[in-house]
C-alpha angles and dihedrals in degrees: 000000000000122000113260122282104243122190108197121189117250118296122199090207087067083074093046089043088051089051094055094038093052096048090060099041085056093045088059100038098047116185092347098078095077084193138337120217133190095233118172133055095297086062086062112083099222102025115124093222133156108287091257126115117224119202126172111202107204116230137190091222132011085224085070089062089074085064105072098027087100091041084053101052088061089060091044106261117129118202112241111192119210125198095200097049102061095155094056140056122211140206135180134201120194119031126313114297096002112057127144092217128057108180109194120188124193145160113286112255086005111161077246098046087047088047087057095061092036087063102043089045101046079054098048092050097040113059091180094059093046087059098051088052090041088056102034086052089051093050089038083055095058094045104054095018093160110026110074097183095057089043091050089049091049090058097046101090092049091048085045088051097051091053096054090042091047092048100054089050081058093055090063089044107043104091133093083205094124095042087051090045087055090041095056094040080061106035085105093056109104094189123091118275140152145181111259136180126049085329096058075057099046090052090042078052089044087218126071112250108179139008118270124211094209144358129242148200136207117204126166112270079235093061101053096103088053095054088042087060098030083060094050104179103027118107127236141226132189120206102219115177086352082308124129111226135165119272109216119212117276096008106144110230113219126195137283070061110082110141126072139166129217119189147161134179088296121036136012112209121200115220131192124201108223120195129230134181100206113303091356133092105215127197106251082206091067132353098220086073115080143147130188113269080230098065097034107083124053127188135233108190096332085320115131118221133187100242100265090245087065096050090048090044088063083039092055098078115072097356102209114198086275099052087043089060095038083060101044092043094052113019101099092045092061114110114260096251090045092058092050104045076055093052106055095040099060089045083058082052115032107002094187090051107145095219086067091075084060100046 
């Protein structure tokens, strides 16, 4: 007989416990874990769920897979082969039907590795949704309380149904349509400009992973003239003290101002004035923080972006739900340098700040 099935309610510890457990199974594995992502209930702030925590490892070929069985053993995991699962391998760390570890590999970008995400994520976004699985996993738990294989198999159609409902919210976001728009309105622009906020993480990412309720764009304090003039015939506001006020022509906006709109009939476009000290960026938040201008924009086909540090650093400082799920979706894909130049400049600015245990 199977151990008891046992929902827990959600425990902010599962997130802590995923983070150790990632770094050294990076460590073991090297280059040949593409990515390595916290799946399963335990990966939904807010989700009651089974006290296991579930992690998938991306990898170029399943052959590689034979590789690292016998490294795994040394850190506890046991490799459980399924038949019916040909396009996943499994380990397990604890005993049979009641380990504290599930290790899942699969191919990298795999249309299994991609459902994963699309089911974390859609929870993640929809609070109503989470409830109703919360809820449907507590009353499935005391239905089949001691058999795991018909309590898997009742959850199966809602699983099945996120991820069709997930994947057509995709079809309407998928697209980097807005960003190359923008990117066409300013490909005359011979100043320096990026795209900044969660898209400047989407096209980091190279693939859209949540919705975004506007687009913006980063240029330096000392170019404003210059984009006044590029978007002849917008018109500009200033936020002043959380107000919105015009912003004449040729006014020269000063900090503490750092945020302006420019619109027309058919688009409004959030800006946001950046400061520099010659060949430096430097945090308006806080001087001690720079970066060279040189190191601080990437591109996406042709598409600049503000480096993805940068973007979590501003996000660092009150994390709303959405800035929560921009770092956890691309903070171990970050280049080294680029973590730690992160690190160690939200420890200059808030040096208890709980992102610093991930980093």
């Amino acid at each position: 007989m199977d151990k008891a099935i046992e929902i827990e309610d959600y425990n902010n510890n599962w997130g802590l416990m995923y983070e150790e457990e990632a770094k050294a199974i990076k460590q073991l594995l090297g280059d040949t874990a593409i990515a390595i992502e916290h799946i399963g209930s335990t990966s939904i702030k807010g989700l009651a769920a089974k006290p296991v925590i579930d992690f998938m490892v991306g990898v170029s070929d399943l052959k590689n897979v034979e590789r690292f069985i016998e490294p795994l053993k040394t850190i506890g995991y046991e490799h459980v082969y399924h038949d019916e699962f040909p396009e996943r391998r499994f380990f397990r760390r604890g005993e049979w039907r009641a380990g504290t570890h599930h290790l899942h590999v699969y191919q990298y970008g795999s249309e299994q590795w991609h459902n994963q995400i699309l089911f974390r994520n859609y929870l993640r976004a929809h609070a109503d949704v989470l409830e109703s699985y919360s809820q449907l996993k507590k009353g499935l738990s005391e239905q089949y309380r001691n058999d795991r294989t018909a309590y898997s198999n009742a959850k199966h159609p809602f699983i099945v149904d996120v991820i069709a409902k997930a994947k057509n919210e995709q079809l309407h976001i998928n697209s980097f349509q807005e960003c190359h728009s923008l990117a066409s309105l300013m490909n005359n622009y011979d100043k320096p400009w990026c795209i900044a906020g969660g898209w400047a993480i989407d096209l980091f990412l190279g693939h859209v992973t949540r919705k975004h309720a506007d687009i913006e764009i980063i240029i330096l304090r000392e170019d404003q003239a210059d984009l006044q003039h590029y978007l002849s015939g917008y018109s500009f506001q200033k936020v002043r003290n959380g107000q919105i006020e015009p912003w004449l022509i040729n006014e020269k906006l000063e900090l503490p101002i750092h945020e302006a709109y420019a619109a027309n009939a058919n688009a409004k476009l959030e800006i946001l004035l950046n400061d520099s000290v010659a060949d430096e960026w430097v945090y308006r938040r806080d001087g001690r923080v720079k970066r060279p201008l040189s190191e601080i924009i990437y591109f996406y086909n042709g598409i600049p972006y503000l480096n993805p540090a940068l973007v979590l650093l501003y996000k660092s400082k009150e994390p709303r739900a959405k800035d929560e799920q921009d770092f956890q979706t691309v903070y171990m894909h970050l280049e080294k340098q680029d973590k730690l130049w992160l690190k160690d400049a939200i420890k200059i600015c808030y040096s208890e700040h709980r992102w610093l245990h991930s980093l």
